[in-house]
Amino acid sequence: MAEPTANAAPPHHERTALLLQGGGALGAYHHGIYQALAEAGYQLDWFAGTSIGGMQAAIMAGNPPEERLAKLKAFWQRIERTQYIPAPPPTHPLRKSINLMEAMTTMCLGQPGFFQPDPMAAMPWPWNAGKRPAHYDVSPLRRTLEDLIDFDRINDGPERLSLGAAEVETGKHVYFDSRDHAIDVRHVMASGALPPGFPAVEIDGMTYWDGGLLSNTPLDVVFNDRPRRSTLCFMVDLFDPNGQTPGDMDEIEDRRKDIIYASRSHMQIEDQSKLHNLRQAVSRLYNELPEDKQRDPELQALAGMGCTTLMNLVHFVYGGQAYRSWAKDFTFLPQTISDHHRRGYQDAGAALRECAWDAPVPAGTGIVHHEVTAGHTEHY
């Protein structure tokens, strides 16, 4: 499907970014969101992601706009197992059991084009010396990514790519950024190297795990970027921090994952809003100073900490399906993947019909937050 070429970004935004949270099979929701944005003509300047979000961000940055949807579709097709019998709809009581059986199959057999069991690698046998221990071999994923991503385009193309990862030796959260150094398949795989399932990835003498261990949502890489530029930012979260008190063990594990991997997105947004509004205040105060004070080197240094940019954050939060379970992030049943994709497309379509981020904002506003949950948008 060819993408429109309209410049849909409002004039008060200098760039448009897409931020994708990690979440395994739930990442098909990202695909649906992007499809709706592409069909609406949005031209994206910056892709940032973690884990499955990083893989899809790299596919988008590593292909021209007119090929991205086809390559994303190919990615999900390559990592799905063939489904021979249709499953009942999401609300049917048997659907959850079918999903769980599919997830158990994935645990035992792996997933085509993604990972395969490697039980011997986890053992301290002499022949494993120098090999990164893990339960699965991810060489199929490497081949999939190399087939679908043009890394020359990532490093020399017009869009920017940022991938979140955790540095094993230091415990630091880092971003591999195409603006700063060359990106290759190792960086994409490092962003999704979730232990103990997947092995750590070595790059330039350091080893890396999945960035979701420290921050599953790559928000800070955009909001802390220098020099500051007004940005329309679409952020897509796959784990909902809001939920009910669990009633059984399945619900406990499901809720635990939501709390852990939601990465305190709302707290990050609140903290970034306070910081950005403070930067706005610094700039306003500096502009009110007499000209002789504005020439003071110390005050000029303080003024450099301020800014006048507007950050418009459109925050999608996926609440999941009726059949959600503790295994939702590794349930790769094609019909379930299609459900996630469809919901992303629907939620983005509902938000795009409103386009609240196009509305004028009061002078001095630093961040405007639009949260989209199940197609409903709240404005903060």
XYZ file of C-alpha atoms in Angstrom:
380
model
C 0.000 0.000 0.000
C 1.573 3.284 -1.086
C 1.736 6.019 1.521
C 0.508 9.579 0.862
C 3.190 12.215 0.689
C 1.255 15.085 2.283
C 3.145 17.123 4.854
C 0.669 16.547 7.663
C 2.780 17.949 10.519
C 1.241 21.219 11.808
C 3.327 24.356 11.195
C 4.164 24.792 14.907
C 6.085 21.496 14.901
C 9.590 21.293 13.488
C 9.713 17.489 13.459
C 7.536 14.400 13.999
C 8.709 11.407 16.058
C 7.348 7.899 16.629
C 8.279 6.155 19.915
C 7.589 2.434 20.286
C 7.587 0.503 23.576
C 8.749 -3.098 23.862
C 6.226 -5.910 24.301
C 6.872 -8.925 22.072
C 3.807 -10.128 20.169
C 1.842 -7.088 21.362
C 4.055 -5.051 19.008
C 1.625 -5.739 16.158
C -0.343 -2.866 17.723
C 2.558 -0.612 16.618
C 2.067 -1.809 13.059
C -1.580 -0.755 13.127
C -0.756 2.666 14.570
C 1.867 3.296 11.923
C -0.432 2.178 9.108
C -3.039 4.750 10.137
C -0.414 7.506 10.402
C 1.044 6.587 7.015
C -2.330 6.563 5.303
C -3.043 9.987 6.819
C 0.144 11.297 5.196
C 2.342 11.817 8.244
C 6.022 12.120 7.406
C 8.130 10.907 10.305
C 11.570 12.349 11.002
C 12.601 10.240 13.981
C 11.971 6.638 15.015
C 12.821 5.437 18.529
C 12.109 2.056 20.056
C 12.948 -0.668 22.519
C 12.871 -4.436 21.927
C 10.074 -5.276 19.429
C 9.534 -1.517 19.145
C 13.199 -1.096 18.228
C 12.976 -3.822 15.577
C 10.000 -2.167 13.914
C 11.550 1.293 14.266
C 14.642 -0.016 12.460
C 12.510 -1.539 9.702
C 10.775 1.812 9.187
C 13.975 3.865 9.260
C 15.693 1.288 7.053
C 13.191 1.529 4.209
C 11.749 4.352 2.093
C 8.220 5.468 3.095
C 6.525 3.725 0.187
C 7.948 0.330 1.236
C 7.543 0.453 5.022
C 4.083 -1.055 5.347
C 5.003 -3.977 3.105
C 8.200 -4.619 5.079
C 6.393 -4.461 8.435
C 3.805 -6.915 7.125
C 6.599 -9.197 5.900
C 8.224 -9.049 9.344
C 5.104 -10.282 11.121
C 4.458 -12.933 8.487
C 7.990 -14.284 8.829
C 7.783 -14.691 12.597
C 4.307 -16.297 12.664
C 3.589 -20.014 12.712
C 0.948 -21.172 10.209
C -2.564 -21.239 11.664
C -4.613 -23.963 10.005
C -7.877 -23.648 11.955
C -9.569 -20.311 12.737
C -9.873 -19.472 16.422
C -13.099 -18.138 17.942
C -13.516 -14.352 18.366
C -11.787 -12.465 21.218
C -14.796 -12.607 23.563
C -15.315 -16.375 23.241
C -14.407 -18.267 26.470
C -12.205 -20.735 24.563
C -10.052 -18.084 22.905
C -7.836 -17.520 25.930
C -7.095 -21.263 26.174
C -6.184 -21.419 22.489
C -3.843 -18.459 22.919
C -2.184 -20.103 25.913
C -1.630 -23.327 23.954
C -0.014 -21.298 21.175
C 2.196 -19.521 23.723
C 3.294 -22.866 25.205
C 4.172 -24.035 21.696
C 6.336 -20.940 21.306
C 8.096 -21.669 24.603
C 8.858 -25.221 23.516
C 9.573 -24.804 19.792
C 10.471 -21.138 19.390
C 9.090 -18.955 16.635
C 9.990 -19.172 12.922
C 12.192 -16.346 11.701
C 12.704 -15.222 15.296
C 14.215 -17.693 17.781
C 14.657 -21.413 18.336
C 15.426 -23.500 21.440
C 19.076 -23.881 22.317
C 19.000 -25.828 25.613
C 22.685 -26.688 25.545
C 23.697 -23.006 25.402
C 22.369 -22.385 28.903
C 24.618 -25.055 30.425
C 28.238 -24.474 31.543
C 29.665 -27.106 29.220
C 33.299 -26.689 28.093
C 32.218 -26.329 24.470
C 30.092 -23.315 25.430
C 33.159 -21.325 26.493
C 32.872 -17.805 25.094
C 29.240 -18.306 24.102
C 26.593 -16.054 25.635
C 24.277 -18.269 27.731
C 20.547 -18.161 26.910
C 17.589 -20.459 26.390
C 17.141 -19.577 22.714
C 19.218 -19.074 19.610
C 18.290 -15.828 17.835
C 20.192 -16.363 14.578
C 16.814 -16.612 12.720
C 16.025 -13.076 13.906
C 19.356 -11.810 12.611
C 18.553 -13.178 9.147
C 15.050 -11.687 9.244
C 16.340 -8.242 10.174
C 19.143 -8.324 7.605
C 16.638 -9.248 4.891
C 14.171 -6.477 5.765
C 16.418 -3.563 6.780
C 18.703 -1.419 4.645
C 21.290 -0.308 7.200
C 22.942 2.041 4.702
C 19.659 3.939 4.592
C 19.504 4.088 8.389
C 22.975 5.581 8.567
C 22.767 7.868 5.536
C 19.031 8.439 5.145
C 16.897 11.429 6.117
C 15.314 9.893 9.244
C 16.886 9.379 12.640
C 16.822 6.094 14.584
C 17.336 5.611 18.338
C 17.372 2.178 20.007
C 17.223 1.693 23.781
C 19.441 -0.927 25.432
C 20.851 -1.840 28.858
C 24.622 -1.977 29.316
C 25.251 -5.188 31.246
C 28.562 -4.227 32.874
C 27.448 -0.825 34.176
C 23.673 -1.170 34.444
C 23.302 2.045 32.443
C 20.493 2.755 30.030
C 21.932 3.736 26.652
C 20.630 4.694 23.222
C 22.233 3.644 19.973
C 21.552 6.694 17.833
C 22.112 6.931 14.082
C 22.947 10.623 14.523
C 26.013 9.741 16.572
C 27.359 6.473 15.159
C 26.728 3.757 12.596
C 23.898 1.330 13.330
C 24.024 -2.321 12.268
C 22.034 -5.459 13.031
C 23.830 -5.951 16.363
C 22.348 -2.753 17.767
C 18.816 -3.789 16.812
C 19.278 -7.230 18.364
C 20.850 -5.753 21.508
C 17.748 -3.631 22.055
C 15.682 -6.830 22.142
C 18.097 -9.176 23.949
C 15.797 -9.997 26.872
C 17.497 -12.360 29.367
C 17.488 -15.205 30.132
C 15.651 -16.094 26.925
C 17.920 -14.258 24.507
C 21.709 -13.930 24.721
C 23.456 -10.640 25.421
C 24.944 -8.890 22.393
C 28.541 -7.696 22.362
C 29.340 -4.392 20.654
C 32.782 -2.783 20.809
C 33.839 -4.696 23.911
C 30.640 -4.107 25.925
C 27.612 -6.370 26.261
C 23.976 -5.318 26.089
C 20.539 -6.580 27.097
C 17.012 -5.486 26.238
C 16.479 -1.807 27.045
C 13.117 -2.645 28.608
C 14.950 -3.833 31.721
C 15.583 -0.178 32.579
C 13.151 1.905 30.524
C 10.741 0.251 28.144
C 9.421 3.530 26.755
C 11.988 5.651 24.836
C 10.529 9.022 25.853
C 13.566 10.695 27.384
C 15.678 10.365 24.230
C 13.343 12.811 22.442
C 12.483 15.151 25.299
C 16.114 15.555 26.418
C 17.499 15.990 22.904
C 19.699 18.997 22.149
C 19.329 21.330 20.386
C 15.674 21.471 21.373
C 13.077 21.550 18.606
C 9.280 21.702 18.718
C 8.123 18.118 18.217
C 4.930 16.243 17.469
C 5.577 12.956 19.259
C 3.486 9.798 18.836
C 4.297 7.438 21.711
C 2.861 3.908 21.657
C 2.777 1.888 24.904
C 1.870 -1.809 24.885
C 1.433 -2.231 28.643
C -1.296 -0.346 30.503
C -0.304 0.921 33.968
C -3.975 1.120 34.984
C -5.842 -2.069 35.883
C -7.848 -4.056 38.399
C -6.741 -5.996 41.470
C -5.918 -9.533 40.235
C -8.243 -12.369 41.168
C -6.117 -15.383 40.208
C -2.540 -16.343 39.373
C -2.947 -15.631 35.660
C -4.200 -12.123 36.408
C -1.374 -11.571 38.907
C 1.311 -12.286 36.309
C -0.542 -10.252 33.675
C -0.804 -7.283 36.045
C 2.824 -7.660 37.152
C 4.008 -7.358 33.562
C 1.864 -4.287 33.005
C 3.268 -2.540 36.064
C 6.898 -3.437 35.299
C 6.965 -2.811 31.559
C 4.731 0.265 31.487
C 7.999 1.927 32.607
C 6.233 4.551 34.712
C 5.283 6.404 31.536
C 2.911 8.749 33.331
C 5.587 9.667 35.862
C 8.055 10.301 33.034
C 5.525 12.511 31.258
C 4.782 14.430 34.462
C 8.479 14.945 35.221
C 9.263 16.000 31.656
C 6.329 18.443 31.717
C 7.675 20.107 34.844
C 11.168 20.345 33.348
C 9.943 21.707 30.034
C 7.686 24.296 31.664
C 10.665 25.362 33.787
C 12.732 25.805 30.617
C 9.959 27.981 29.196
C 9.983 30.102 32.369
C 13.778 30.525 32.184
C 13.496 31.853 28.639
C 10.691 34.251 29.533
C 12.597 35.612 32.537
C 15.750 36.114 30.475
C 13.821 38.007 27.791
C 12.456 40.361 30.472
C 15.964 41.378 31.573
C 17.458 44.715 30.449
C 19.852 44.461 27.497
C 22.915 45.057 29.659
C 21.947 42.128 31.905
C 21.353 39.904 28.892
C 24.982 40.441 27.884
C 26.208 39.038 31.201
C 28.043 35.739 30.369
C 26.683 33.967 33.463
C 23.100 34.953 32.658
C 23.606 33.935 29.040
C 24.738 30.511 30.262
C 21.590 30.237 32.358
C 19.487 31.302 29.373
C 20.973 28.397 27.455
C 19.126 26.082 29.855
C 15.801 27.488 28.710
C 13.825 27.047 25.514
C 10.625 28.109 23.796
C 9.778 24.826 22.080
C 6.427 23.028 22.147
C 6.264 19.261 22.701
C 2.928 17.799 21.593
C 2.719 14.243 22.958
C 0.114 11.851 21.552
C 0.236 8.868 23.918
C -1.389 5.602 22.799
C -1.904 3.016 25.559
C -2.952 -0.480 24.495
C -5.417 -1.964 26.951
C -5.287 -5.406 25.356
C -8.011 -7.805 24.273
C -10.737 -9.691 26.153
C -8.534 -12.813 26.133
C -5.479 -11.135 27.667
C -3.320 -13.385 29.846
C 0.118 -13.633 31.435
C 1.455 -14.984 28.102
C 0.149 -12.077 25.997
C 3.631 -10.895 24.999
C 4.644 -14.243 23.504
C 1.330 -15.351 21.987
C 2.089 -15.263 18.263
C -1.117 -16.864 16.978
C -1.652 -15.139 13.593
C -5.260 -14.344 14.437
C -4.151 -12.715 17.692
C -1.440 -10.740 15.910
C -4.144 -9.544 13.516
C -6.312 -8.476 16.479
C -3.491 -6.339 17.887
C -2.848 -4.758 14.483
C -6.519 -4.009 13.942
C -6.903 -2.367 17.350
C -3.876 -0.151 16.727
C -5.290 0.918 13.385
C -8.679 1.673 14.958
C -7.257 3.611 17.908
C -5.015 5.719 15.676
C -7.885 6.307 13.245
C -10.096 7.620 16.050
C -7.357 9.972 17.265
C -6.620 11.170 13.735
C -10.249 12.079 13.150
C -9.981 14.472 16.088
C -6.378 15.651 15.505
C -6.340 17.514 18.817
C -2.644 18.249 18.411
C -3.433 20.645 15.560
C -5.262 23.024 17.914
C -3.586 26.290 18.977
C -2.083 26.320 22.478
C -1.598 29.223 24.917
C 1.674 31.089 24.725
C 4.327 29.652 27.013
C 2.959 26.109 26.916
C 5.778 23.562 27.061
C 4.083 20.170 26.751
C 0.578 19.175 25.694
C -0.375 15.583 26.542
C -3.090 13.722 24.626
C -3.672 10.183 25.942
C -5.470 7.697 23.705
C -6.893 4.537 25.322
C -9.313 2.281 23.415
C -9.875 5.033 20.877
C -10.813 7.634 23.507
C -8.593 10.704 23.884
C -8.005 12.627 27.110
C -6.181 15.972 27.059
C -3.899 17.216 29.841
